[in-house]
Amino acid sequence: MHTPAADTFDPGHVVEAKLAPHALLDFDPMLRRLLGGHQLFVKQADGRWRPRGCSLGLAQCFDYADLLGPAPQG
């Protein structure tokens, strides 16, 4: 089992990542396809991650362990 690296990012930091398959299970198939690709996530003050500029009105936030291959952006 892969152990994710520690989340050392500050709130407001942006990373590019994909959601892990287990994080997509609760969404309907159409949203899974839309959310399954690489996208930008912003770290929230509570430590969770929210998709940046989500036009779908997605209120869901994700844990750092839900992100695959997070790469810092700008």
mmCIF file of N, CA and C in Angstrom:
data_model
loop_
_atom_site.group_PDB
_atom_site.id
_atom_site.type_symbol
_atom_site.label_atom_id
_atom_site.label_comp_id
_atom_site.label_asym_id
_atom_site.label_seq_id
_atom_site.Cartn_x
_atom_site.Cartn_y
_atom_site.Cartn_z
ATOM 1 N N MET A 1 0.837 -1.184 0.000
ATOM 2 C CA MET A 1 0.000 0.000 0.000
ATOM 3 C C MET A 1 0.880 1.245 0.000
ATOM 4 N N HIS A 2 0.535 2.199 -0.828
ATOM 5 C CA HIS A 2 1.285 3.445 -0.936
ATOM 6 C C HIS A 2 0.940 4.359 0.235
ATOM 7 N N THR A 3 1.953 4.872 0.903
ATOM 8 C CA THR A 3 1.750 5.829 1.981
ATOM 9 C C THR A 3 1.982 7.226 1.426
ATOM 10 N N PRO A 4 0.955 8.096 1.480
ATOM 11 C CA PRO A 4 1.131 9.432 0.928
ATOM 12 C C PRO A 4 2.139 10.247 1.736
ATOM 13 N N ALA A 5 2.824 11.157 1.054
ATOM 14 C CA ALA A 5 3.756 12.052 1.735
ATOM 15 C C ALA A 5 2.969 12.977 2.656
ATOM 16 N N ALA A 6 3.649 13.543 3.607
ATOM 17 C CA ALA A 6 3.002 14.465 4.540
ATOM 18 C C ALA A 6 2.590 15.744 3.818
ATOM 19 N N ASP A 7 1.474 16.296 4.226
ATOM 20 C CA ASP A 7 0.971 17.546 3.663
ATOM 21 C C ASP A 7 1.676 18.702 4.369
ATOM 22 N N THR A 8 2.605 19.334 3.678
ATOM 23 C CA THR A 8 3.363 20.442 4.260
ATOM 24 C C THR A 8 2.956 21.788 3.671
ATOM 25 N N PHE A 9 1.868 21.826 2.910
ATOM 26 C CA PHE A 9 1.429 23.049 2.251
ATOM 27 C C PHE A 9 0.629 23.934 3.203
ATOM 28 N N ASP A 10 0.742 25.243 3.011
ATOM 29 C CA ASP A 10 -0.004 26.218 3.802
ATOM 30 C C ASP A 10 -1.375 26.455 3.169
ATOM 31 N N PRO A 11 -2.366 26.905 3.968
ATOM 32 C CA PRO A 11 -3.672 27.254 3.397
ATOM 33 C C PRO A 11 -3.509 28.276 2.272
ATOM 34 N N GLY A 12 -4.287 28.102 1.218
ATOM 35 C CA GLY A 12 -4.216 28.966 0.045
ATOM 36 C C GLY A 12 -3.272 28.457 -1.025
ATOM 37 N N HIS A 13 -2.439 27.471 -0.702
ATOM 38 C CA HIS A 13 -1.500 26.912 -1.675
ATOM 39 C C HIS A 13 -2.274 26.122 -2.734
ATOM 40 N N VAL A 14 -1.792 26.160 -3.967
ATOM 41 C CA VAL A 14 -2.441 25.473 -5.086
ATOM 42 C C VAL A 14 -1.543 24.339 -5.564
ATOM 43 N N VAL A 15 -2.135 23.158 -5.772
ATOM 44 C CA VAL A 15 -1.420 22.024 -6.352
ATOM 45 C C VAL A 15 -2.230 21.472 -7.517
ATOM 46 N N GLU A 16 -1.527 20.849 -8.455
ATOM 47 C CA GLU A 16 -2.181 20.107 -9.531
ATOM 48 C C GLU A 16 -2.126 18.638 -9.148
ATOM 49 N N ALA A 17 -3.269 17.953 -9.249
ATOM 50 C CA ALA A 17 -3.330 16.539 -8.869
ATOM 51 C C ALA A 17 -4.560 15.898 -9.494
ATOM 52 N N LYS A 18 -4.602 14.579 -9.395
ATOM 53 C CA LYS A 18 -5.794 13.808 -9.747
ATOM 54 C C LYS A 18 -6.377 13.274 -8.450
ATOM 55 N N LEU A 19 -7.677 13.030 -8.456
ATOM 56 C CA LEU A 19 -8.300 12.402 -7.293
ATOM 57 C C LEU A 19 -8.073 10.900 -7.336
ATOM 58 N N ALA A 20 -7.800 10.317 -6.194
ATOM 59 C CA ALA A 20 -7.647 8.868 -6.082
ATOM 60 C C ALA A 20 -8.988 8.202 -6.383
ATOM 61 N N PRO A 21 -8.970 7.003 -6.958
ATOM 62 C CA PRO A 21 -10.222 6.313 -7.296
ATOM 63 C C PRO A 21 -11.195 6.201 -6.122
ATOM 64 N N HIS A 22 -10.693 5.960 -4.909
ATOM 65 C CA HIS A 22 -11.604 5.832 -3.764
ATOM 66 C C HIS A 22 -12.334 7.137 -3.458
ATOM 67 N N ALA A 23 -11.753 8.275 -3.820
ATOM 68 C CA ALA A 23 -12.379 9.572 -3.562
ATOM 69 C C ALA A 23 -13.522 9.854 -4.533
ATOM 70 N N LEU A 24 -13.561 9.130 -5.647
ATOM 71 C CA LEU A 24 -14.586 9.352 -6.667
ATOM 72 C C LEU A 24 -15.795 8.437 -6.525
ATOM 73 N N LEU A 25 -15.724 7.456 -5.654
ATOM 74 C CA LEU A 25 -16.771 6.431 -5.573
ATOM 75 C C LEU A 25 -18.156 6.969 -5.254
ATOM 76 N N ASP A 26 -18.262 8.032 -4.471
ATOM 77 C CA ASP A 26 -19.570 8.546 -4.064
ATOM 78 C C ASP A 26 -20.237 9.426 -5.118
ATOM 79 N N PHE A 27 -19.531 9.734 -6.198
ATOM 80 C CA PHE A 27 -20.092 10.587 -7.242
ATOM 81 C C PHE A 27 -20.760 9.750 -8.319
ATOM 82 N N ASP A 28 -21.747 10.358 -9.007
ATOM 83 C CA ASP A 28 -22.383 9.633 -10.105
ATOM 84 C C ASP A 28 -21.377 9.515 -11.255
ATOM 85 N N PRO A 29 -21.602 8.571 -12.175
ATOM 86 C CA PRO A 29 -20.623 8.295 -13.242
ATOM 87 C C PRO A 29 -20.209 9.519 -14.063
ATOM 88 N N MET A 30 -21.138 10.431 -14.351
ATOM 89 C CA MET A 30 -20.793 11.620 -15.135
ATOM 90 C C MET A 30 -19.804 12.497 -14.372
ATOM 91 N N LEU A 31 -20.050 12.727 -13.094
ATOM 92 C CA LEU A 31 -19.122 13.533 -12.303
ATOM 93 C C LEU A 31 -17.780 12.834 -12.129
ATOM 94 N N ARG A 32 -17.783 11.522 -12.037
ATOM 95 C CA ARG A 32 -16.510 10.789 -11.934
ATOM 96 C C ARG A 32 -15.626 11.084 -13.126
ATOM 97 N N ARG A 33 -16.220 11.091 -14.320
ATOM 98 C CA ARG A 33 -15.440 11.377 -15.529
ATOM 99 C C ARG A 33 -14.916 12.810 -15.513
ATOM 100 N N LEU A 34 -15.748 13.749 -15.067
ATOM 101 C CA LEU A 34 -15.334 15.151 -15.039
ATOM 102 C C LEU A 34 -14.271 15.425 -13.979
ATOM 103 N N LEU A 35 -14.382 14.759 -12.841
ATOM 104 C CA LEU A 35 -13.465 15.007 -11.732
ATOM 105 C C LEU A 35 -12.232 14.110 -11.750
ATOM 106 N N GLY A 36 -12.206 13.114 -12.630
ATOM 107 C CA GLY A 36 -11.132 12.129 -12.621
ATOM 108 C C GLY A 36 -9.823 12.562 -13.239
ATOM 109 N N GLY A 37 -9.811 13.659 -13.972
ATOM 110 C CA GLY A 37 -8.576 14.110 -14.609
ATOM 111 C C GLY A 37 -7.768 15.038 -13.714
ATOM 112 N N HIS A 38 -6.640 15.497 -14.249
ATOM 113 C CA HIS A 38 -5.806 16.451 -13.507
ATOM 114 C C HIS A 38 -6.571 17.757 -13.342
ATOM 115 N N GLN A 39 -6.477 18.321 -12.158
ATOM 116 C CA GLN A 39 -7.100 19.607 -11.881
ATOM 117 C C GLN A 39 -6.339 20.307 -10.767
ATOM 118 N N LEU A 40 -6.669 21.560 -10.558
ATOM 119 C CA LEU A 40 -6.025 22.339 -9.509
ATOM 120 C C LEU A 40 -6.858 22.271 -8.236
ATOM 121 N N PHE A 41 -6.164 22.147 -7.105
ATOM 122 C CA PHE A 41 -6.803 22.116 -5.793
ATOM 123 C C PHE A 41 -6.179 23.194 -4.925
ATOM 124 N N VAL A 42 -7.007 23.837 -4.097
ATOM 125 C CA VAL A 42 -6.552 24.881 -3.180
ATOM 126 C C VAL A 42 -6.715 24.372 -1.756
ATOM 127 N N LYS A 43 -5.658 24.519 -0.956
ATOM 128 C CA LYS A 43 -5.732 24.079 0.436
ATOM 129 C C LYS A 43 -6.570 25.071 1.237
ATOM 130 N N GLN A 44 -7.546 24.545 1.979
ATOM 131 C CA GLN A 44 -8.432 25.345 2.808
ATOM 132 C C GLN A 44 -7.835 25.531 4.205
ATOM 133 N N ALA A 45 -8.379 26.464 4.961
ATOM 134 C CA ALA A 45 -7.887 26.745 6.316
ATOM 135 C C ALA A 45 -8.031 25.542 7.242
ATOM 136 N N ASP A 46 -9.020 24.669 6.971
ATOM 137 C CA ASP A 46 -9.224 23.488 7.824
ATOM 138 C C ASP A 46 -8.325 22.314 7.432
ATOM 139 N N GLY A 47 -7.455 22.516 6.422
ATOM 140 C CA GLY A 47 -6.513 21.476 6.010
ATOM 141 C C GLY A 47 -6.996 20.594 4.877
ATOM 142 N N ARG A 48 -8.265 20.718 4.492
ATOM 143 C CA ARG A 48 -8.763 19.933 3.361
ATOM 144 C C ARG A 48 -8.500 20.691 2.068
ATOM 145 N N TRP A 49 -8.712 20.002 0.946
ATOM 146 C CA TRP A 49 -8.425 20.548 -0.381
ATOM 147 C C TRP A 49 -9.705 20.657 -1.190
ATOM 148 N N ARG A 50 -9.894 21.791 -1.874
ATOM 149 C CA ARG A 50 -11.085 22.033 -2.681
ATOM 150 C C ARG A 50 -10.657 22.265 -4.132
ATOM 151 N N PRO A 51 -11.400 21.703 -5.096
ATOM 152 C CA PRO A 51 -11.076 21.983 -6.502
ATOM 153 C C PRO A 51 -11.129 23.490 -6.764
ATOM 154 N N ARG A 52 -10.135 24.002 -7.466
ATOM 155 C CA ARG A 52 -10.066 25.441 -7.745
ATOM 156 C C ARG A 52 -10.996 25.800 -8.891
ATOM 157 N N GLY A 53 -11.775 26.861 -8.700
ATOM 158 C CA GLY A 53 -12.633 27.373 -9.759
ATOM 159 C C GLY A 53 -13.667 26.377 -10.230
ATOM 160 N N CYS A 54 -14.174 25.568 -9.335
ATOM 161 C CA CYS A 54 -15.127 24.524 -9.712
ATOM 162 C C CYS A 54 -16.435 25.147 -10.175
ATOM 163 N N SER A 55 -16.722 25.054 -11.470
ATOM 164 C CA SER A 55 -17.938 25.633 -12.035
ATOM 165 C C SER A 55 -19.150 24.743 -11.816
ATOM 166 N N LEU A 56 -18.932 23.547 -11.272
ATOM 167 C CA LEU A 56 -20.055 22.640 -11.028
ATOM 168 C C LEU A 56 -20.725 22.909 -9.689
ATOM 169 N N GLY A 57 -20.215 23.857 -8.935
ATOM 170 C CA GLY A 57 -20.777 24.144 -7.629
ATOM 171 C C GLY A 57 -20.487 23.046 -6.620
ATOM 172 N N LEU A 58 -19.411 22.321 -6.827
ATOM 173 C CA LEU A 58 -19.059 21.208 -5.957
ATOM 174 C C LEU A 58 -18.687 21.723 -4.576
ATOM 175 N N ALA A 59 -19.424 21.296 -3.572
ATOM 176 C CA ALA A 59 -19.165 21.722 -2.196
ATOM 177 C C ALA A 59 -18.228 20.757 -1.484
ATOM 178 N N GLN A 60 -17.811 19.719 -2.160
ATOM 179 C CA GLN A 60 -16.980 18.662 -1.578
ATOM 180 C C GLN A 60 -15.529 19.112 -1.448
ATOM 181 N N CYS A 61 -14.945 18.860 -0.293
ATOM 182 C CA CYS A 61 -13.509 19.045 -0.094
ATOM 183 C C CYS A 61 -12.894 17.670 0.102
ATOM 184 N N PHE A 62 -11.594 17.574 -0.116
ATOM 185 C CA PHE A 62 -10.912 16.287 -0.068
ATOM 186 C C PHE A 62 -9.729 16.346 0.885
ATOM 187 N N ASP A 63 -9.367 15.207 1.443
ATOM 188 C CA ASP A 63 -8.181 15.091 2.278
ATOM 189 C C ASP A 63 -6.956 14.982 1.380
ATOM 190 N N TYR A 64 -5.798 15.301 1.925
ATOM 191 C CA TYR A 64 -4.555 15.216 1.159
ATOM 192 C C TYR A 64 -4.333 13.801 0.625
ATOM 193 N N ALA A 65 -4.738 12.799 1.384
ATOM 194 C CA ALA A 65 -4.573 11.402 0.962
ATOM 195 C C ALA A 65 -5.422 11.071 -0.263
ATOM 196 N N ASP A 66 -6.432 11.900 -0.571
ATOM 197 C CA ASP A 66 -7.281 11.684 -1.742
ATOM 198 C C ASP A 66 -6.638 12.190 -3.030
ATOM 199 N N LEU A 67 -5.535 12.927 -2.928
ATOM 200 C CA LEU A 67 -4.884 13.514 -4.096
ATOM 201 C C LEU A 67 -3.726 12.638 -4.553
ATOM 202 N N LEU A 68 -3.706 12.340 -5.857
ATOM 203 C CA LEU A 68 -2.626 11.543 -6.443
ATOM 204 C C LEU A 68 -1.608 12.467 -7.096
ATOM 205 N N GLY A 69 -0.362 12.341 -6.703
ATOM 206 C CA GLY A 69 0.729 13.091 -7.321
ATOM 207 C C GLY A 69 0.591 14.591 -7.257
ATOM 208 N N PRO A 70 0.299 15.166 -6.076
ATOM 209 C CA PRO A 70 0.158 16.621 -6.019
ATOM 210 C C PRO A 70 1.464 17.330 -6.371
ATOM 211 N N ALA A 71 1.386 18.264 -7.309
ATOM 212 C CA ALA A 71 2.553 19.031 -7.745
ATOM 213 C C ALA A 71 2.272 20.511 -7.506
ATOM 214 N N PRO A 72 3.152 21.206 -6.782
ATOM 215 C CA PRO A 72 2.944 22.632 -6.509
ATOM 216 C C PRO A 72 2.809 23.435 -7.796
ATOM 217 N N GLN A 73 1.959 24.440 -7.763
ATOM 218 C CA GLN A 73 1.745 25.334 -8.897
ATOM 219 C C GLN A 73 2.101 26.751 -8.480
ATOM 220 N N GLY A 74 2.789 27.461 -9.378
ATOM 221 C CA GLY A 74 3.121 28.872 -9.205
ATOM 222 C C GLY A 74 3.369 29.251 -7.836
#
